[in-house]
């Protein structure tokens, strides 16, 4: 009888320890610093954009973190979720040779969600509202796709750009290299069409190396592709995420590129996230 009780106790403690690392809510706070510049002849127009951001995500089922790496746990769980994010940035415009600096505002509200059916098919919905210097635009996205296998998805998305249309076909894949070492890939094709019959096609490709379950190092290049940051152009992005604990992470990201209309951009973001 004692052996049975001891076995039951050990089993309960083991299960509780495993479940203690699971999570269903993720909250993230960050700070962004972006600089844009555009040369017009021998003069330059620049803008400095700085400010905080917040994001929250709720998963409809607990995420099992035994699926390493930690940054890919929700993906490997084939999770359904709802997500909301907000950024409020202050902008300073500098007109070299044109006039005095001016102040502006830039805020972005993001709402999105994903539903996975039968661990296979998935549907994505999203809306972005951008308000900049008393002007506003709303972008709406819908996507369909699914899991080809347990570690690969393919999704086709359409975005109404409030004056244009964007189409994307994207693939995400996670590979186990050796024990807790993983490699994840992102690749896709995109096309944007304007109301004036203009169009541009592009692509993106990226990878993240996960030498540890708690550490992810990523690099991505995109060429003429519209993304969720409402950026359309070409650029290179590097990022790193480290989980101090299984539920608390710190991350940094640097992006440098060029908008399709010729303006250069560089951005640095730092973020902290907690899961529970």
Coordinates of N, CA and C in Angstrom, one line a residue, residues 55-230:
X55 N 1.9 44.2 -26.1 CA 1.2 43.1 -26.8 C 0.8 42.0 -25.8
X56 N -0.4 41.5 -26.1 CA -0.9 40.4 -25.3 C -1.5 39.3 -26.1
X57 N -1.3 38.0 -25.8 CA -1.8 36.9 -26.5 C -2.4 35.9 -25.6
X58 N -3.6 35.4 -26.0 CA -4.2 34.3 -25.2 C -4.4 33.1 -26.0
X59 N -4.0 32.0 -25.5 CA -4.1 30.7 -26.2 C -5.3 29.9 -25.6
X60 N -6.1 29.3 -26.5 CA -7.3 28.7 -26.0 C -7.0 27.4 -25.3
X61 N -5.8 26.8 -25.5 CA -5.4 25.6 -24.7 C -4.0 25.9 -24.2
X62 N -3.7 25.3 -23.0 CA -2.3 25.5 -22.4 C -1.2 25.0 -23.4
X63 N -0.1 25.7 -23.5 CA 1.0 25.4 -24.3 C 2.0 24.5 -23.6
X64 N 2.3 23.4 -24.1 CA 3.2 22.4 -23.5 C 4.6 22.9 -23.9
X65 N 5.4 23.3 -23.0 CA 6.8 23.8 -23.3 C 7.8 22.7 -23.4
X66 N 7.4 21.5 -23.3 CA 8.4 20.4 -23.5 C 8.7 20.3 -25.0
X67 N 7.9 20.9 -25.8 CA 8.2 21.0 -27.2 C 9.2 22.2 -27.4
X68 N 10.5 21.8 -27.5 CA 11.6 22.8 -27.6 C 11.7 23.2 -29.1
X69 N 12.2 24.4 -29.4 CA 12.6 25.5 -28.5 C 11.5 26.3 -27.9
X70 N 11.7 27.1 -26.9 CA 10.6 27.8 -26.3 C 9.9 28.8 -27.2
X71 N 10.7 29.4 -28.1 CA 10.1 30.4 -29.0 C 9.2 29.7 -30.0
X72 N 9.3 28.4 -30.2 CA 8.4 27.7 -31.2 C 7.4 26.8 -30.5
X73 N 7.3 26.9 -29.2 CA 6.4 26.0 -28.4 C 5.0 26.0 -28.9
X74 N 4.4 27.3 -29.1 CA 3.0 27.4 -29.5 C 2.8 26.9 -30.9
X75 N 3.8 27.1 -31.8 CA 3.7 26.6 -33.2 C 3.7 25.0 -33.2
X76 N 4.5 24.4 -32.4 CA 4.6 23.0 -32.4 C 3.4 22.4 -31.6
X77 N 2.7 23.2 -30.8 CA 1.4 22.8 -30.2 C 0.2 22.9 -31.1
X78 N 0.5 23.5 -32.3 CA -0.7 23.8 -33.2 C -1.8 24.6 -32.5
X79 N -1.3 25.7 -31.9 CA -2.2 26.4 -31.0 C -3.1 27.4 -31.7
X80 N -4.3 27.6 -31.2 CA -5.3 28.7 -31.6 C -5.1 29.8 -30.6
X81 N -5.3 31.0 -31.0 CA -5.1 32.2 -30.1 C -5.7 33.4 -30.6
X82 N -5.8 34.4 -29.7 CA -6.2 35.8 -30.1 C -5.0 36.7 -29.6
X83 N -4.8 37.8 -30.3 CA -3.6 38.6 -30.1 C -4.0 40.1 -30.3
X84 N -3.4 40.9 -29.4 CA -3.7 42.4 -29.5 C -2.4 43.1 -29.2
X85 N -2.0 44.1 -30.0 CA -0.8 44.9 -29.8 C -1.1 46.4 -30.0
X86 N -0.3 47.2 -29.4 CA -0.4 48.7 -29.5 C 1.0 49.3 -29.4
X87 N 1.3 50.2 -30.3 CA 2.5 51.0 -30.3 C 2.2 52.5 -30.4
X88 N 2.8 53.3 -29.5 CA 2.6 54.7 -29.5 C 3.9 55.4 -29.6
X89 N 4.2 56.0 -30.8 CA 5.5 56.5 -31.0 C 5.5 58.0 -31.3
X90 N 6.5 58.7 -30.8 CA 6.6 60.2 -31.0 C 7.6 60.3 -32.2
X91 N 7.3 61.2 -33.1 CA 8.2 61.4 -34.3 C 8.7 62.8 -34.3
X92 N 9.9 63.0 -34.6 CA 10.5 64.3 -34.9 C 11.0 64.3 -36.3
X93 N 10.5 65.2 -37.1 CA 10.9 65.4 -38.5 C 11.9 66.5 -38.6
X94 N 13.0 66.2 -39.3 CA 14.1 67.2 -39.5 C 14.2 67.5 -41.0
X95 N 14.0 68.7 -41.4 CA 14.1 69.1 -42.8 C 15.3 69.9 -43.0
X96 N 16.4 69.2 -43.4 CA 17.7 69.8 -43.6 C 17.6 70.8 -44.8
X97 N 17.6 72.1 -44.5 CA 17.6 73.1 -45.5 C 16.2 73.5 -45.9
X98 N 15.2 72.8 -45.4 CA 13.8 73.2 -45.7 C 13.1 73.9 -44.6
X99 N 13.5 73.8 -43.4 CA 12.8 74.5 -42.3 C 13.1 73.9 -41.0
X100 N 12.4 74.3 -39.9 CA 12.7 73.9 -38.6 C 12.1 72.5 -38.3
X101 N 12.7 71.7 -37.3 CA 12.1 70.4 -37.0 C 10.6 70.5 -36.6
X102 N 9.9 69.4 -36.9 CA 8.5 69.4 -36.5 C 8.2 68.1 -35.7
X103 N 7.2 68.2 -34.8 CA 6.8 67.0 -34.1 C 5.6 66.3 -34.7
X104 N 5.5 65.0 -34.6 CA 4.4 64.2 -35.1 C 4.1 63.0 -34.2
X105 N 3.1 62.3 -34.6 CA 2.6 61.1 -33.8 C 2.5 60.0 -34.7
X106 N 2.6 58.8 -34.2 CA 2.5 57.5 -35.0 C 2.0 56.5 -34.0
X107 N 0.8 55.9 -34.2 CA 0.3 54.9 -33.4 C -0.2 53.8 -34.2
X108 N -0.1 52.5 -33.7 CA -0.5 51.4 -34.5 C -1.2 50.4 -33.6
X109 N -2.4 50.0 -33.9 CA -3.2 49.0 -33.1 C -3.3 47.8 -34.0
X110 N -3.0 46.6 -33.4 CA -3.0 45.4 -34.1 C -4.0 44.4 -33.4
X111 N -4.9 43.8 -34.1 CA -5.7 42.7 -33.6 C -5.6 41.5 -34.6
X112 N -5.4 40.4 -34.0 CA -5.3 39.2 -34.9 C -5.7 37.9 -34.1
X113 N -5.8 36.9 -34.9 CA -6.2 35.6 -34.3 C -5.9 34.5 -35.2
X114 N -5.8 33.3 -34.7 CA -5.6 32.1 -35.5 C -6.4 30.9 -34.9
X115 N -7.1 30.2 -35.8 CA -7.8 29.0 -35.3 C -7.3 27.8 -36.1
X116 N -7.0 26.7 -35.4 CA -6.5 25.5 -36.0 C -7.5 24.4 -35.8
X117 N -7.9 23.8 -36.9 CA -9.0 22.7 -36.9 C -8.4 21.4 -37.1
X118 N -8.7 20.4 -36.2 CA -8.3 19.0 -36.3 C -6.8 18.9 -36.4
X119 N -6.0 19.8 -35.8 CA -4.6 19.8 -35.8 C -4.0 19.8 -37.2
X120 N -4.8 20.4 -38.1 CA -4.4 20.4 -39.5 C -4.7 21.8 -40.2
X121 N -5.9 22.1 -40.5 CA -6.3 23.3 -41.2 C -6.2 24.5 -40.3
X122 N -5.9 25.6 -40.8 CA -5.9 26.8 -40.0 C -6.4 28.0 -40.8
X123 N -7.0 29.0 -40.0 CA -7.5 30.2 -40.5 C -6.9 31.4 -39.7
X124 N -6.5 32.4 -40.4 CA -5.9 33.6 -39.7 C -6.7 34.8 -40.1
X125 N -7.0 35.7 -39.1 CA -7.6 37.0 -39.3 C -6.8 38.1 -38.6
X126 N -6.8 39.2 -39.2 CA -6.1 40.3 -38.6 C -6.6 41.7 -39.1
X127 N -6.3 42.7 -38.3 CA -6.7 44.1 -38.6 C -5.6 45.0 -38.0
X128 N -5.1 45.9 -38.8 CA -4.1 46.9 -38.3 C -4.7 48.3 -38.6
X129 N -4.6 49.1 -37.6 CA -5.1 50.5 -37.7 C -3.9 51.4 -37.5
X130 N -3.5 52.2 -38.5 CA -2.4 53.1 -38.4 C -2.9 54.5 -38.3
X131 N -2.5 55.3 -37.3 CA -2.8 56.7 -37.2 C -1.5 57.5 -37.2
X132 N -1.3 58.4 -38.2 CA -0.1 59.1 -38.3 C -0.4 60.6 -38.6
X133 N 0.0 61.5 -37.7 CA -0.2 62.9 -38.0 C -1.6 63.2 -38.4
X134 N -2.6 62.8 -37.7 CA -4.0 63.1 -37.9 C -4.6 62.4 -39.1
X135 N -3.9 61.5 -39.7 CA -4.4 60.6 -40.8 C -4.4 59.2 -40.3
X136 N -5.4 58.4 -40.8 CA -5.5 57.0 -40.4 C -5.8 56.1 -41.6
X137 N -5.3 54.9 -41.4 CA -5.6 53.8 -42.4 C -5.9 52.5 -41.7
X138 N -6.7 51.7 -42.3 CA -7.0 50.4 -41.7 C -6.7 49.3 -42.7
X139 N -5.9 48.3 -42.3 CA -5.6 47.2 -43.2 C -6.2 45.9 -42.6
X140 N -6.8 45.1 -43.4 CA -7.5 43.9 -43.0 C -6.9 42.7 -43.7
X141 N -6.6 41.6 -42.9 CA -6.0 40.4 -43.5 C -6.8 39.2 -43.2
X142 N -6.8 38.2 -44.1 CA -7.4 36.9 -43.9 C -6.5 35.9 -44.6
X143 N -6.2 34.8 -43.9 CA -5.3 33.8 -44.4 C -5.9 32.4 -44.2
X144 N -5.6 31.5 -45.1 CA -6.0 30.1 -45.1 C -4.7 29.2 -45.3
X145 N -4.7 28.1 -44.6 CA -3.6 27.2 -44.8 C -3.7 26.0 -43.9
X146 N -2.5 25.4 -43.6 CA -2.6 24.3 -42.7 C -1.2 23.7 -42.4
X147 N -1.2 22.7 -41.5 CA 0.0 22.0 -41.2 C 0.2 20.8 -42.2
X148 N 1.3 20.9 -43.0 CA 1.6 19.8 -43.9 C 2.0 18.5 -43.1
X149 N 2.7 18.8 -42.0 CA 3.1 17.8 -41.0 C 3.2 18.4 -39.6
X150 N 3.7 17.8 -38.6 CA 3.7 18.3 -37.3 C 4.6 19.5 -37.1
X151 N 5.5 19.8 -38.1 CA 6.4 20.9 -37.9 C 6.5 21.8 -39.1
X152 N 5.5 21.8 -40.0 CA 5.6 22.6 -41.2 C 4.2 23.2 -41.5
X153 N 4.1 24.5 -41.8 CA 2.8 25.1 -42.2 C 3.0 25.8 -43.6
X154 N 2.0 25.9 -44.3 CA 1.9 26.7 -45.5 C 0.6 27.5 -45.4
X155 N 0.7 28.9 -45.6 CA -0.5 29.8 -45.4 C -0.5 30.8 -46.6
X156 N -1.7 30.9 -47.2 CA -1.9 31.9 -48.2 C -2.7 33.1 -47.5
X157 N -2.3 34.3 -47.7 CA -3.0 35.5 -47.1 C -3.3 36.5 -48.1
X158 N -4.4 37.2 -47.8 CA -4.8 38.4 -48.6 C -5.0 39.6 -47.6
X159 N -4.5 40.7 -48.0 CA -4.6 41.9 -47.2 C -5.2 43.1 -48.0
X160 N -6.2 43.7 -47.5 CA -6.8 44.9 -48.0 C -6.1 46.1 -47.5
X161 N -5.4 46.8 -48.4 CA -4.5 47.9 -48.0 C -5.2 49.2 -48.0
X162 N -6.5 49.3 -48.1 CA -7.2 50.6 -48.1 C -6.6 51.5 -49.2
X163 N -6.6 50.9 -50.4 CA -6.0 51.6 -51.6 C -5.1 50.7 -52.4
X164 N -5.2 49.4 -52.1 CA -4.4 48.4 -52.7 C -4.6 47.0 -52.2
X165 N -4.0 46.0 -52.7 CA -4.2 44.7 -52.3 C -2.8 44.0 -52.2
X166 N -2.6 43.1 -51.2 CA -1.4 42.4 -51.0 C -1.7 40.9 -50.9
X167 N -0.9 40.0 -51.6 CA -1.1 38.6 -51.5 C 0.2 38.0 -51.1
X168 N 0.1 37.0 -50.2 CA 1.3 36.3 -49.7 C 1.1 34.8 -49.6
X169 N 2.2 34.1 -49.9 CA 2.2 32.6 -49.7 C 3.5 32.4 -48.8
X170 N 3.3 31.9 -47.6 CA 4.4 31.7 -46.7 C 4.5 30.3 -46.1
X171 N 5.7 29.9 -45.8 CA 6.0 28.6 -45.3 C 6.8 28.8 -44.0
X172 N 6.5 28.0 -42.9 CA 7.3 28.0 -41.7 C 7.6 26.5 -41.4
X173 N 8.8 26.3 -41.0 CA 9.2 24.9 -40.7 C 10.2 24.9 -39.5
X174 N 10.1 23.9 -38.7 CA 11.0 23.7 -37.5 C 11.6 22.3 -37.7
X175 N 13.0 22.3 -37.6 CA 13.7 21.0 -37.7 C 14.5 20.8 -36.5
X176 N 14.5 19.5 -36.0 CA 15.3 19.1 -34.9 C 16.6 18.6 -35.4
X177 N 17.7 19.3 -35.1 CA 19.0 18.9 -35.6 C 19.7 17.9 -34.7
X178 N 19.7 18.1 -33.4 CA 20.3 17.1 -32.5 C 19.9 17.4 -31.0
X179 N 19.2 16.5 -30.4 CA 18.7 16.7 -29.1 C 17.9 18.0 -28.9
X180 N 18.4 19.0 -28.2 CA 17.7 20.3 -28.0 C 18.1 21.3 -29.0
X181 N 18.9 21.0 -30.0 CA 19.3 22.0 -31.0 C 18.3 21.9 -32.2
X182 N 17.8 23.1 -32.5 CA 16.8 23.2 -33.6 C 17.1 24.3 -34.6
X183 N 16.5 24.2 -35.8 CA 16.6 25.2 -36.8 C 15.2 25.4 -37.4
X184 N 14.8 26.7 -37.5 CA 13.5 27.0 -38.0 C 13.7 27.9 -39.3
X185 N 12.8 27.7 -40.2 CA 12.9 28.4 -41.5 C 11.6 29.2 -41.8
X186 N 11.7 30.3 -42.4 CA 10.6 31.1 -43.0 C 10.9 31.4 -44.4
X187 N 10.0 31.3 -45.3 CA 10.2 31.6 -46.7 C 8.8 32.0 -47.3
X188 N 8.8 32.9 -48.2 CA 7.5 33.2 -48.9 C 7.6 34.1 -50.1
X189 N 6.5 34.2 -50.8 CA 6.4 35.1 -52.0 C 5.3 36.0 -51.7
X190 N 5.4 37.3 -52.2 CA 4.4 38.3 -52.0 C 4.2 39.1 -53.3
X191 N 3.0 39.7 -53.3 CA 2.7 40.6 -54.4 C 1.8 41.7 -53.9
X192 N 2.0 43.0 -54.3 CA 1.2 44.1 -53.9 C 0.7 44.8 -55.1
X193 N -0.6 45.1 -55.1 CA -1.2 45.8 -56.3 C -1.9 47.1 -55.8
X194 N -1.6 48.2 -56.6 CA -2.2 49.5 -56.2 C -3.4 49.7 -57.1
X195 N -4.2 50.7 -56.7 CA -5.4 51.1 -57.4 C -5.1 51.7 -58.8
X196 N -3.9 52.1 -59.0 CA -3.5 52.7 -60.3 C -2.9 51.7 -61.2
X197 N -3.2 50.4 -61.0 CA -2.7 49.3 -61.8 C -1.2 49.1 -61.7
X198 N -0.6 49.7 -60.7 CA 0.8 49.4 -60.4 C 0.9 48.1 -59.6
X199 N 2.0 47.4 -59.7 CA 2.2 46.2 -58.9 C 3.7 45.9 -58.7
X200 N 4.0 45.2 -57.6 CA 5.3 44.8 -57.3 C 5.2 43.4 -56.7
X201 N 6.2 42.6 -57.0 CA 6.3 41.2 -56.5 C 7.6 41.1 -55.7
X202 N 7.6 40.2 -54.7 CA 8.8 40.1 -53.8 C 8.8 38.8 -53.1
X203 N 9.8 38.7 -52.2 CA 10.0 37.4 -51.5 C 10.7 37.7 -50.2
X204 N 10.7 36.7 -49.3 CA 11.4 36.8 -48.1 C 12.0 35.4 -47.7
X205 N 13.1 35.4 -47.0 CA 13.6 34.1 -46.5 C 14.4 34.4 -45.2
X206 N 14.2 33.5 -44.3 CA 14.9 33.7 -43.0 C 15.1 32.4 -42.3
X207 N 15.9 32.4 -41.2 CA 16.1 31.2 -40.4 C 16.5 31.6 -39.0
X208 N 16.1 30.8 -38.1 CA 16.5 31.0 -36.7 C 17.2 29.7 -36.2
X209 N 18.4 29.9 -35.5 CA 19.1 28.8 -35.0 C 18.9 28.8 -33.5
X210 N 18.5 27.6 -33.0 CA 18.2 27.4 -31.5 C 19.2 26.5 -30.9
X211 N 20.4 27.0 -30.5 CA 21.4 26.1 -29.9 C 21.0 25.5 -28.6
X212 N 20.1 26.2 -27.9 CA 19.5 25.8 -26.6 C 18.0 26.1 -26.7
X213 N 17.3 25.4 -25.8 CA 15.8 25.6 -25.8 C 15.5 27.0 -25.5
X214 N 16.3 27.7 -24.7 CA 16.1 29.0 -24.2 C 16.6 30.1 -25.1
X215 N 17.4 29.8 -26.1 CA 18.1 30.8 -26.9 C 17.8 30.6 -28.4
X216 N 17.4 31.7 -29.1 CA 17.1 31.8 -30.5 C 17.9 32.9 -31.2
X217 N 18.5 32.6 -32.3 CA 19.3 33.7 -33.0 C 18.7 33.6 -34.5
X218 N 18.3 34.8 -35.0 CA 17.6 34.8 -36.3 C 18.2 35.8 -37.2
X219 N 18.0 35.5 -38.5 CA 18.4 36.4 -39.6 C 17.4 36.3 -40.7
X220 N 16.9 37.4 -41.3 CA 15.9 37.4 -42.3 C 16.2 38.5 -43.4
X221 N 15.9 38.1 -44.6 CA 16.0 39.1 -45.7 C 14.7 39.2 -46.5
X222 N 14.3 40.4 -46.8 CA 13.1 40.5 -47.6 C 13.3 41.5 -48.7
X223 N 12.7 41.2 -49.9 CA 12.9 42.1 -51.0 C 11.5 42.4 -51.6
X224 N 11.1 43.7 -51.5 CA 9.8 44.1 -52.0 C 8.6 43.3 -51.5
X225 N 8.5 43.1 -50.2 CA 7.4 42.4 -49.7 C 6.8 43.2 -48.5
X226 N 5.4 43.2 -48.5 CA 4.7 43.9 -47.5 C 4.6 43.0 -46.3
X227 N 4.9 43.5 -45.1 CA 4.9 42.6 -43.9 C 4.0 43.2 -42.8
X228 N 3.9 42.6 -41.7 CA 3.0 43.0 -40.6 C 3.4 44.3 -39.9
X229 N 4.6 44.7 -40.1 CA 5.0 46.0 -39.6 C 4.6 47.2 -40.6
X230 N 3.9 46.8 -41.6 CA 3.4 47.8 -42.6 C 4.6 48.4 -43.4

